[in-house]
Coordinates of C-alpha atoms in Angstrom, one line a residue:
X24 CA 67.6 101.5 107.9
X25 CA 71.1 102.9 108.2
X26 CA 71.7 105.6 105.9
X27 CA 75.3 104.9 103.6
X28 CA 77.2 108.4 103.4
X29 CA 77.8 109.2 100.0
X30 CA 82.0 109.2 99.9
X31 CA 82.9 113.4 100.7
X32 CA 86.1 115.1 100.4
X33 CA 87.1 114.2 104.3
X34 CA 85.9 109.9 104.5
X35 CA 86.9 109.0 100.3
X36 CA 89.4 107.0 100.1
X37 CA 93.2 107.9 98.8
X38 CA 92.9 107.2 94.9
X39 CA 96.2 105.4 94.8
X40 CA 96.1 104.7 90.8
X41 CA 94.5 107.6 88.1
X42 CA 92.1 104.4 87.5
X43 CA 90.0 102.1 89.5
X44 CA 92.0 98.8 88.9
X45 CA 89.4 96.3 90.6
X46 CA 86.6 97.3 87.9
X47 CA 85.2 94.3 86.2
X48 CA 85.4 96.1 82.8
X49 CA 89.2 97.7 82.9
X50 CA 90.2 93.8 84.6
X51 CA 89.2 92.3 81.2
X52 CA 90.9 94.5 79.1
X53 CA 93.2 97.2 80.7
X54 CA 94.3 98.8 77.7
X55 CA 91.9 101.2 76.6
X56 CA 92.1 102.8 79.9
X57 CA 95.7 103.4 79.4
X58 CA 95.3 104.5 76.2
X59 CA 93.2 107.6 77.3
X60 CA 95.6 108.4 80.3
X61 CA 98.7 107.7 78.2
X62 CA 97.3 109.9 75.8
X63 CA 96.0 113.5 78.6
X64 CA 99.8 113.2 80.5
X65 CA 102.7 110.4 80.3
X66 CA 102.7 110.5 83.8
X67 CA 100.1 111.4 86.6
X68 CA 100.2 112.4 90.1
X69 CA 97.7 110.8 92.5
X70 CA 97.2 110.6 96.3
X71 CA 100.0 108.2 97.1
X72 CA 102.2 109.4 94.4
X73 CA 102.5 108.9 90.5
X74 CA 102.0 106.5 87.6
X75 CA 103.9 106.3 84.6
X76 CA 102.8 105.8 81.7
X77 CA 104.8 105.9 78.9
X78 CA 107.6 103.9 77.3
X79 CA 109.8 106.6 77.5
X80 CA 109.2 107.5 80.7
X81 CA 108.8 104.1 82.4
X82 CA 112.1 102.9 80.9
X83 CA 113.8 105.7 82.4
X84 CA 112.4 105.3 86.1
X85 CA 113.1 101.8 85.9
X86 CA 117.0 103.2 85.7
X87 CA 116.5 105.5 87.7
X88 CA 119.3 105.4 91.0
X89 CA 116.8 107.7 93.1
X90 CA 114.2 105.0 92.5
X91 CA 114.4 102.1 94.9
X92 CA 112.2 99.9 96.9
X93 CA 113.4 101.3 100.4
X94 CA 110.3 100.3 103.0
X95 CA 107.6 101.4 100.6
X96 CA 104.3 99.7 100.8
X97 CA 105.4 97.2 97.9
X98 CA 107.9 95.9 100.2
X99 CA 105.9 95.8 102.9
X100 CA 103.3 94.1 101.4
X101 CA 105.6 91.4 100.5
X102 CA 107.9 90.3 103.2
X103 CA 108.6 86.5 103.7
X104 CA 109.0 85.0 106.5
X105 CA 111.7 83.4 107.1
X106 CA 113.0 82.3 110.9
X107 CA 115.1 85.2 111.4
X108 CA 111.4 87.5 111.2
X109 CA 110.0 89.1 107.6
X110 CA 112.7 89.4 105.0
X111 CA 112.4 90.7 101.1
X112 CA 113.4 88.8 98.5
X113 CA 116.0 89.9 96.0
X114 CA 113.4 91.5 93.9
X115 CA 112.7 93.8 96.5
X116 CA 115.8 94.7 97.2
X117 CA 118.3 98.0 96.5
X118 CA 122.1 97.9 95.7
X119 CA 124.4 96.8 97.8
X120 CA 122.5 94.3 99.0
X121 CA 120.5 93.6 95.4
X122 CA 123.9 93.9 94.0
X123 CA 125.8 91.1 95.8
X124 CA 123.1 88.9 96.0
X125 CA 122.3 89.5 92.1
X126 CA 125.6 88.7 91.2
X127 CA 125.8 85.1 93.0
X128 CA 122.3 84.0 91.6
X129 CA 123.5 85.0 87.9
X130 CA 126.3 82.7 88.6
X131 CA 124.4 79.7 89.3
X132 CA 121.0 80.8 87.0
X133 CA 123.1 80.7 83.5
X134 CA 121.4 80.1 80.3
X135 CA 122.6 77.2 80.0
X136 CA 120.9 75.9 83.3
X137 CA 117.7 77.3 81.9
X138 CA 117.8 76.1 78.7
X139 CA 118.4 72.6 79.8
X140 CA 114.9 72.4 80.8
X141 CA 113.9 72.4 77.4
X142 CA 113.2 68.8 76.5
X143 CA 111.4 68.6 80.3
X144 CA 109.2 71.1 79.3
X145 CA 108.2 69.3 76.1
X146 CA 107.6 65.9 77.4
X147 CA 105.6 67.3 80.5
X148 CA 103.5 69.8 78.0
X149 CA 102.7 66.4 75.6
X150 CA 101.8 64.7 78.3
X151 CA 99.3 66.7 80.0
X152 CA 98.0 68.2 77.1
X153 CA 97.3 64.1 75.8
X154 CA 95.7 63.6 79.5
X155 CA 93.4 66.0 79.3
X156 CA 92.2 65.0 75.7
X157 CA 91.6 61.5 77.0
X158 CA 90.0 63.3 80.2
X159 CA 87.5 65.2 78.4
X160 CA 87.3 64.0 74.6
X161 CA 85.8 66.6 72.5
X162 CA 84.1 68.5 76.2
X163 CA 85.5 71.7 77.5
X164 CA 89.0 71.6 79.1
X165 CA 90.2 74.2 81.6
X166 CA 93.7 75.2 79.6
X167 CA 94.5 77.0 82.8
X168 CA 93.8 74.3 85.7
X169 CA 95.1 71.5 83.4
X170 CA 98.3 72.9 81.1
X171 CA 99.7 76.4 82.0
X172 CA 99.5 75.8 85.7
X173 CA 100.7 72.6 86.0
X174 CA 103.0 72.9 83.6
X175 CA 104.9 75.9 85.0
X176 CA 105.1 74.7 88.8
X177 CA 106.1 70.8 87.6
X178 CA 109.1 72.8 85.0
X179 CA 110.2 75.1 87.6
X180 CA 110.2 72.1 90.6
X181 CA 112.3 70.3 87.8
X182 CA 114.8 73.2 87.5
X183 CA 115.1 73.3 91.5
X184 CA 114.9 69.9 92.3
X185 CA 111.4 69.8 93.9
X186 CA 110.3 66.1 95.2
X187 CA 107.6 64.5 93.2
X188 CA 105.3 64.7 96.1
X189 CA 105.1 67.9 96.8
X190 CA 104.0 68.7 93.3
X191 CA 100.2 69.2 94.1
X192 CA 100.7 71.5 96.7
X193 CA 103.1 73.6 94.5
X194 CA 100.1 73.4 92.2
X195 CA 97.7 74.9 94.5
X196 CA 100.4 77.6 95.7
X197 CA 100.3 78.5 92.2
X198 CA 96.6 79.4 91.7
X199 CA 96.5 80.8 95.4
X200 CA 99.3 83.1 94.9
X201 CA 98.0 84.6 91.5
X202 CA 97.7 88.0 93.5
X203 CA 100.7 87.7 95.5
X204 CA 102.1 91.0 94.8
X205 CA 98.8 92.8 95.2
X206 CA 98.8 95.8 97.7
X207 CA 97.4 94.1 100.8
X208 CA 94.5 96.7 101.0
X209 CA 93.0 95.4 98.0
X210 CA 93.0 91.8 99.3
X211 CA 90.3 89.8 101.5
X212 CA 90.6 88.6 104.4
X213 CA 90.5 85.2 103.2
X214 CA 93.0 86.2 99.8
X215 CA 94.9 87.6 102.1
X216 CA 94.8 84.2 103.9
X217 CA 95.8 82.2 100.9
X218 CA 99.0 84.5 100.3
X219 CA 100.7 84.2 103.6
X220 CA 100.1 80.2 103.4
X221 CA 101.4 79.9 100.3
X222 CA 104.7 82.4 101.2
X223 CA 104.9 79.8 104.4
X224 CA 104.3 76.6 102.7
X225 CA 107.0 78.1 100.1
X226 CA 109.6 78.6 102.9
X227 CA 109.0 75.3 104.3
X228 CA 110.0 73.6 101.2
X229 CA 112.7 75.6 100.8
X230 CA 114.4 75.0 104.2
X231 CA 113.7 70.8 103.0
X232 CA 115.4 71.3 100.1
X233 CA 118.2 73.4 100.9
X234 CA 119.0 70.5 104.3
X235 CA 118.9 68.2 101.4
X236 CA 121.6 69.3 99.3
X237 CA 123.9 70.5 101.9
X238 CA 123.7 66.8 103.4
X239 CA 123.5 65.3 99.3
X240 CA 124.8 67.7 96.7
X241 CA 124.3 67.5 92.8
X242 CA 125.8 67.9 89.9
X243 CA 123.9 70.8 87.3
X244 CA 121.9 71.5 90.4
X245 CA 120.7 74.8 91.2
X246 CA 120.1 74.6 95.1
X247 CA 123.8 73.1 94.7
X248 CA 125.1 76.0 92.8
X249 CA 123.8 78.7 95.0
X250 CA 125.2 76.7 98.1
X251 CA 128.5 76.7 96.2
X252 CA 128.4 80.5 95.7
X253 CA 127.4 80.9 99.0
X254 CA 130.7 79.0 100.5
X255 CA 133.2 80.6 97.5
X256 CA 134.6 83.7 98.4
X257 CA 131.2 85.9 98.2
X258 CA 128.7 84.3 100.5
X259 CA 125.0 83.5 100.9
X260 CA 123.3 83.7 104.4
X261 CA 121.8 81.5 105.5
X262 CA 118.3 83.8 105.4
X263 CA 119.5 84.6 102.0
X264 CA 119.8 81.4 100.7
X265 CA 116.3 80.8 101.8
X266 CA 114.8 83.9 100.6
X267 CA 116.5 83.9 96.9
X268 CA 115.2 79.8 96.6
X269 CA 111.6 81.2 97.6
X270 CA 111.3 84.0 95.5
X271 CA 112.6 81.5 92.4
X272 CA 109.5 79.3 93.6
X273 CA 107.1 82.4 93.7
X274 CA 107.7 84.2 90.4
X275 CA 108.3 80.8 88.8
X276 CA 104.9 79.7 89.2
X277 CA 103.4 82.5 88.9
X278 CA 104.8 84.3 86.1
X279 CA 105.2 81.1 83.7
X280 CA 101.8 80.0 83.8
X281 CA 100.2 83.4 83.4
X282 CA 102.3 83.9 80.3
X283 CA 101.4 80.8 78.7
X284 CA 97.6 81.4 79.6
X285 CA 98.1 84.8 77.9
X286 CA 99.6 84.0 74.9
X287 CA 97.4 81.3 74.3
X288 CA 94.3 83.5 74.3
X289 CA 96.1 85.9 72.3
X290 CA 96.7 83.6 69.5
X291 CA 93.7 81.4 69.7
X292 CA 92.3 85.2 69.0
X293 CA 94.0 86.0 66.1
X294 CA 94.0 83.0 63.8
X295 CA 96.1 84.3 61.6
X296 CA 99.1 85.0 64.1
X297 CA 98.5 81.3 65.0
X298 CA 99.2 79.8 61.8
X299 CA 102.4 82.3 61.7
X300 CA 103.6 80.9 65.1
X301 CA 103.2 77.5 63.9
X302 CA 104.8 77.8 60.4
X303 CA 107.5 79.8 61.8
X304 CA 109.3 77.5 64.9
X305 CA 112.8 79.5 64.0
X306 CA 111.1 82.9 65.0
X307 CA 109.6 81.4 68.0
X308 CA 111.9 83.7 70.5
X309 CA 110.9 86.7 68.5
X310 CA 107.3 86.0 68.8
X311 CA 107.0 85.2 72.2
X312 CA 108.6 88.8 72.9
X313 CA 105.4 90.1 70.8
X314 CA 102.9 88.6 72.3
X315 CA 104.8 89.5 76.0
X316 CA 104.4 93.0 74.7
X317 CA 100.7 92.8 73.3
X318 CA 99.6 91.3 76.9
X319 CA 101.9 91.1 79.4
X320 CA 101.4 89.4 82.8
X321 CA 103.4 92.4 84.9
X322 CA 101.0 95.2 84.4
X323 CA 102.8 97.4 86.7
X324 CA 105.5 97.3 89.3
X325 CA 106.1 99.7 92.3
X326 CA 109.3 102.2 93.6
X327 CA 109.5 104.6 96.0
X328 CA 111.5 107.4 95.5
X329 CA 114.8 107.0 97.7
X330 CA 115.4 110.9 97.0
X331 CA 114.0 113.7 95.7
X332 CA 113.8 113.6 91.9
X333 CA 111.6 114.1 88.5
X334 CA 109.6 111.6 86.6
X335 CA 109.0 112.7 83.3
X336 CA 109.2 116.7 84.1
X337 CA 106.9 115.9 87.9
X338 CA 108.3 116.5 90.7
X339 CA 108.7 113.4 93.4
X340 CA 109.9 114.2 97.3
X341 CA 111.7 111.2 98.4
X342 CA 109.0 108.5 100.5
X343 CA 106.4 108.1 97.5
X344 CA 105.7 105.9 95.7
X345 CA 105.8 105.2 92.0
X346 CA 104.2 103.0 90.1
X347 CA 105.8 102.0 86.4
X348 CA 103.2 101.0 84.0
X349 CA 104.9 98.6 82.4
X350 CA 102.0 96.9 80.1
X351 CA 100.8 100.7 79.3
X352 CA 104.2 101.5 77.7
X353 CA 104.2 98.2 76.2
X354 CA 100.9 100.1 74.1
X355 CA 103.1 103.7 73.7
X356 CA 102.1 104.4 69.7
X357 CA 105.3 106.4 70.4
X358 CA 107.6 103.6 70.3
X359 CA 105.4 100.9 68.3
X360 CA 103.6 101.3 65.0
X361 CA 99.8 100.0 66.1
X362 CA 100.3 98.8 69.1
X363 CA 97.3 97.6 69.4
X364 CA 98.1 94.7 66.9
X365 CA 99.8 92.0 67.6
X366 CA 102.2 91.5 64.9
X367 CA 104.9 88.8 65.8
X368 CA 106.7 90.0 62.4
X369 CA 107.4 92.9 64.7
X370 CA 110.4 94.1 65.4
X371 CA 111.9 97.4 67.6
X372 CA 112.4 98.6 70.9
X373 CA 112.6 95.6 73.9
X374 CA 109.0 95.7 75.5
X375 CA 109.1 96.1 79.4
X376 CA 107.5 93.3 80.2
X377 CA 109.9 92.2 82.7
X378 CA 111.4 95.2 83.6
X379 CA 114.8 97.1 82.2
X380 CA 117.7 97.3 84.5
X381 CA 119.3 95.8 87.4
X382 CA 115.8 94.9 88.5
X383 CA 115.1 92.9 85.5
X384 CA 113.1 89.6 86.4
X385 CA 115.7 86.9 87.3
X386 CA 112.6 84.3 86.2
X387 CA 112.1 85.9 83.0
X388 CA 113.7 83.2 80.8
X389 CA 112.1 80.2 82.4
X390 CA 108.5 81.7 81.9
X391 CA 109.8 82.6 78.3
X392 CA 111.4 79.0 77.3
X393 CA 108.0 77.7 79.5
X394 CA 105.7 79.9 77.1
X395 CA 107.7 79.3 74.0
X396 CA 107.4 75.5 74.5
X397 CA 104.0 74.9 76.1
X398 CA 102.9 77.5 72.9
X399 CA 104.8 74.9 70.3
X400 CA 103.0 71.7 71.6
X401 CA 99.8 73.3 72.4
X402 CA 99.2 74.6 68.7
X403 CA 101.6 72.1 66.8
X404 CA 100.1 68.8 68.2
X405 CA 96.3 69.5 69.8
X406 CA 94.6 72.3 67.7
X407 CA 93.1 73.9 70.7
X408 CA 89.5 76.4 69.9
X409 CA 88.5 78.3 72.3
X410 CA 85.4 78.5 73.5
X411 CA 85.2 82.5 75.0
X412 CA 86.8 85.4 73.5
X413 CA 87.5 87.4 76.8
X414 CA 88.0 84.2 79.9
X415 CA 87.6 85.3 83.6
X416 CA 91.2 87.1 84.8
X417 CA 92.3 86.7 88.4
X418 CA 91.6 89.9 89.1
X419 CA 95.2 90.9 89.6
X420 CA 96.3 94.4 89.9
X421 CA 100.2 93.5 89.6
X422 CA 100.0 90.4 87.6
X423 CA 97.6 89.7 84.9
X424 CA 96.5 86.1 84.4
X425 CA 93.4 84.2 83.4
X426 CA 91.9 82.2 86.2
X427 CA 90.1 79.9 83.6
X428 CA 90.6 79.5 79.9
X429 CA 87.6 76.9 78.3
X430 CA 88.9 75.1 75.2
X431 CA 88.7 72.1 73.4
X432 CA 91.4 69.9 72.2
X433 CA 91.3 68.3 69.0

């Protein structure tokens, strides 16, 4: 028998996070753990560098200029390829580049573009949600497989003008890219498969559709709009073009549908949060912004320090990485009164869910009209119970989701 070598100061691996973040327990429910670190040191050095913890402290880094992506292992780790070699996304990258590209993307991704996906979100929410009751009668349903997932990758191929047929397959990118933004290290083989075919299924699409519309432009068109930007004045490449249309598919199926899936469980936990949400549609914006805060699917997102600086009075040499707890600050009983409760009454500080600054999550408001609407039809017309307190996660260091959520549909 070969004898295992207990882990010595020499062969242990680098402890990357103050906490082991593939533990079954602190997966379920992450909070506690930050609680007790938020509460010895708002932020903590580790082997690879530090993690924030605090509201104060993480809203600060996020603003930070000497915080960047640069080529840390979060960029690294999420390349796309593209036929010019591995490129990053506008999420990943730092002014000027972020800047420009930023700039044409808010001019084609206006509110009023999101917000006229409204009624398409409702009618595609009714009828899945009236599918699976007629599926399954008064058995279990899989709120995950058949409502939050579906309904974010069939809103968001709306919103960019995906062909009906490719719809399953955007499906399946969607649950096989749940830890797409996981540090590769933490991945298996076979996960870390499934994320570099989804990122080259997503590019495929995305070189379709962008032939498409230059050959067959729309009208209130998104593809369109960014094609337009790109050839007025300020331009797109080519490789960019490509690269912000696939990172739109990317966080748009992800984040939506892990949003919804949260939320859900969060209110189907708290009954009496429920019957607020549902007696109060005019506060809907306000309590989707609680329950973001109470369990948000971006539990942490990663810089490296482009020059020396400070974090929260520690010290950080430029090439190390720092990772912003966003979900623990969310928690900071510094900024909210019990955080632990989720209160959609609440009002104060904006949570950091999606970030502060320039890097604020371009997707943000389609997973939030997505959440807000799926949460309106779900609890409004099909009384959904649930049938476990605590469903299976998807083991997600970067972004929290539920990989199955059991109900029943009345």
């Amino acid at each position: 028998m070969t004898e295992t070598l207990a882990p010595t100061e020499e062969n242990k691996p680098p402890q990357v996070l103050p906490y082991d973040p593939l533990n079954p327990e602190f997966l379920a429910n992450p909070y506690g753990n930050y609680a007790e670190l938020r509460a010895q040191a708002a932020v903590h050095r580790t082997d690879a560098g530090v993690a924030v913890l605090s509201y104060k402290e993480v809203n600060k880094a996020l603003r930070n200029p000497r915080l960047g992506h640069g080529d840390g292992l979060g960029v690294q780790d999420a390349k796309l390829p593209t036929p010019d070699g591995p490129g990053d996304g506008l999420m990943l990258m730092d002014p000027p580049d972020h800047t420009r590209l930023r700039s044409l993307v808010n001019r084609a991704f206006t509110p009023r573009v999101v917000q006229r996906l409204r009624p398409v979100i409702e009618e595609i929410a009714v009828e899945l949600l009236t599918a699976a009751r007629a599926k399954h009668g008064e058995g279990p349903v899989d709120l995950s497989a058949e409502f939050s997932r579906p309904l974010a990758v069939r809103s968001v191929n709306r919103l960019v003008g995906v062909p009906e047929e490719y719809t399953q397959r955007c499906i399946d990118f969607g649950r096989d890219g749940g830890r797409g933004l996981d540090p590769g290290f933490t991945l298996t083989p076979e996960q870390e498969h499934q994320r570099r075919a989804v990122r080259e299924g997503v590019m495929e699409i995305g070189l379709e559709i962008i032939a498409d519309r230059r050959a067959n432009p729309r009208e209130d068109d998104l593809v369109t709009d960014l094609i337009r930007a790109e050839e007025a004045g300020d331009r797109l490449t080519d490789t960019e073009l490509l690269l912000t249309i696939s990172m739109i598919f990317l966080a748009g199926f992800a984040a939506p549908q892990a949003m919804l899936g949260l939320s859900a469980v969060a209110l189907m936990n708290h009954p009496d949060q429920r019957a607020y949400y549902v007696a109060h549609p005019e506060h809907a914006d306000r309590s989707v912004e609680e329950l973001l805060r109470y369990d948000g699917t971006v539990q942490l997102v990663e810089r490296m320090a482009l020059q020396d600086t400070e974090v929260g009075g520690v010290e950080v040499r430029a090439g190390e990485e720092v990772y912003l707890m966003l979900a623990s600050g969310n928690r900071d009983p510094e900024v909210y009164e019990n955080p632990d409760v989720l209160d959609l009454t609440r009002v104060g500080p904006r949570n950091l869910g999606f970030g502060h600054g320039i890097h604020y999550c371009v997707a943000a408001p389609v997973a939030k009209l997505i959440t807000e609407v799926g949460l309106n039809v779900l609890f409004g017309r099909f009384d959904p119970e649930l049938l476990t307190p605590s469903p299976p996660t998807n083991g997600a260091i970067t972004q929290r989701s539920y990989s199955e959520i059991p109900v029943t549909l009345k």
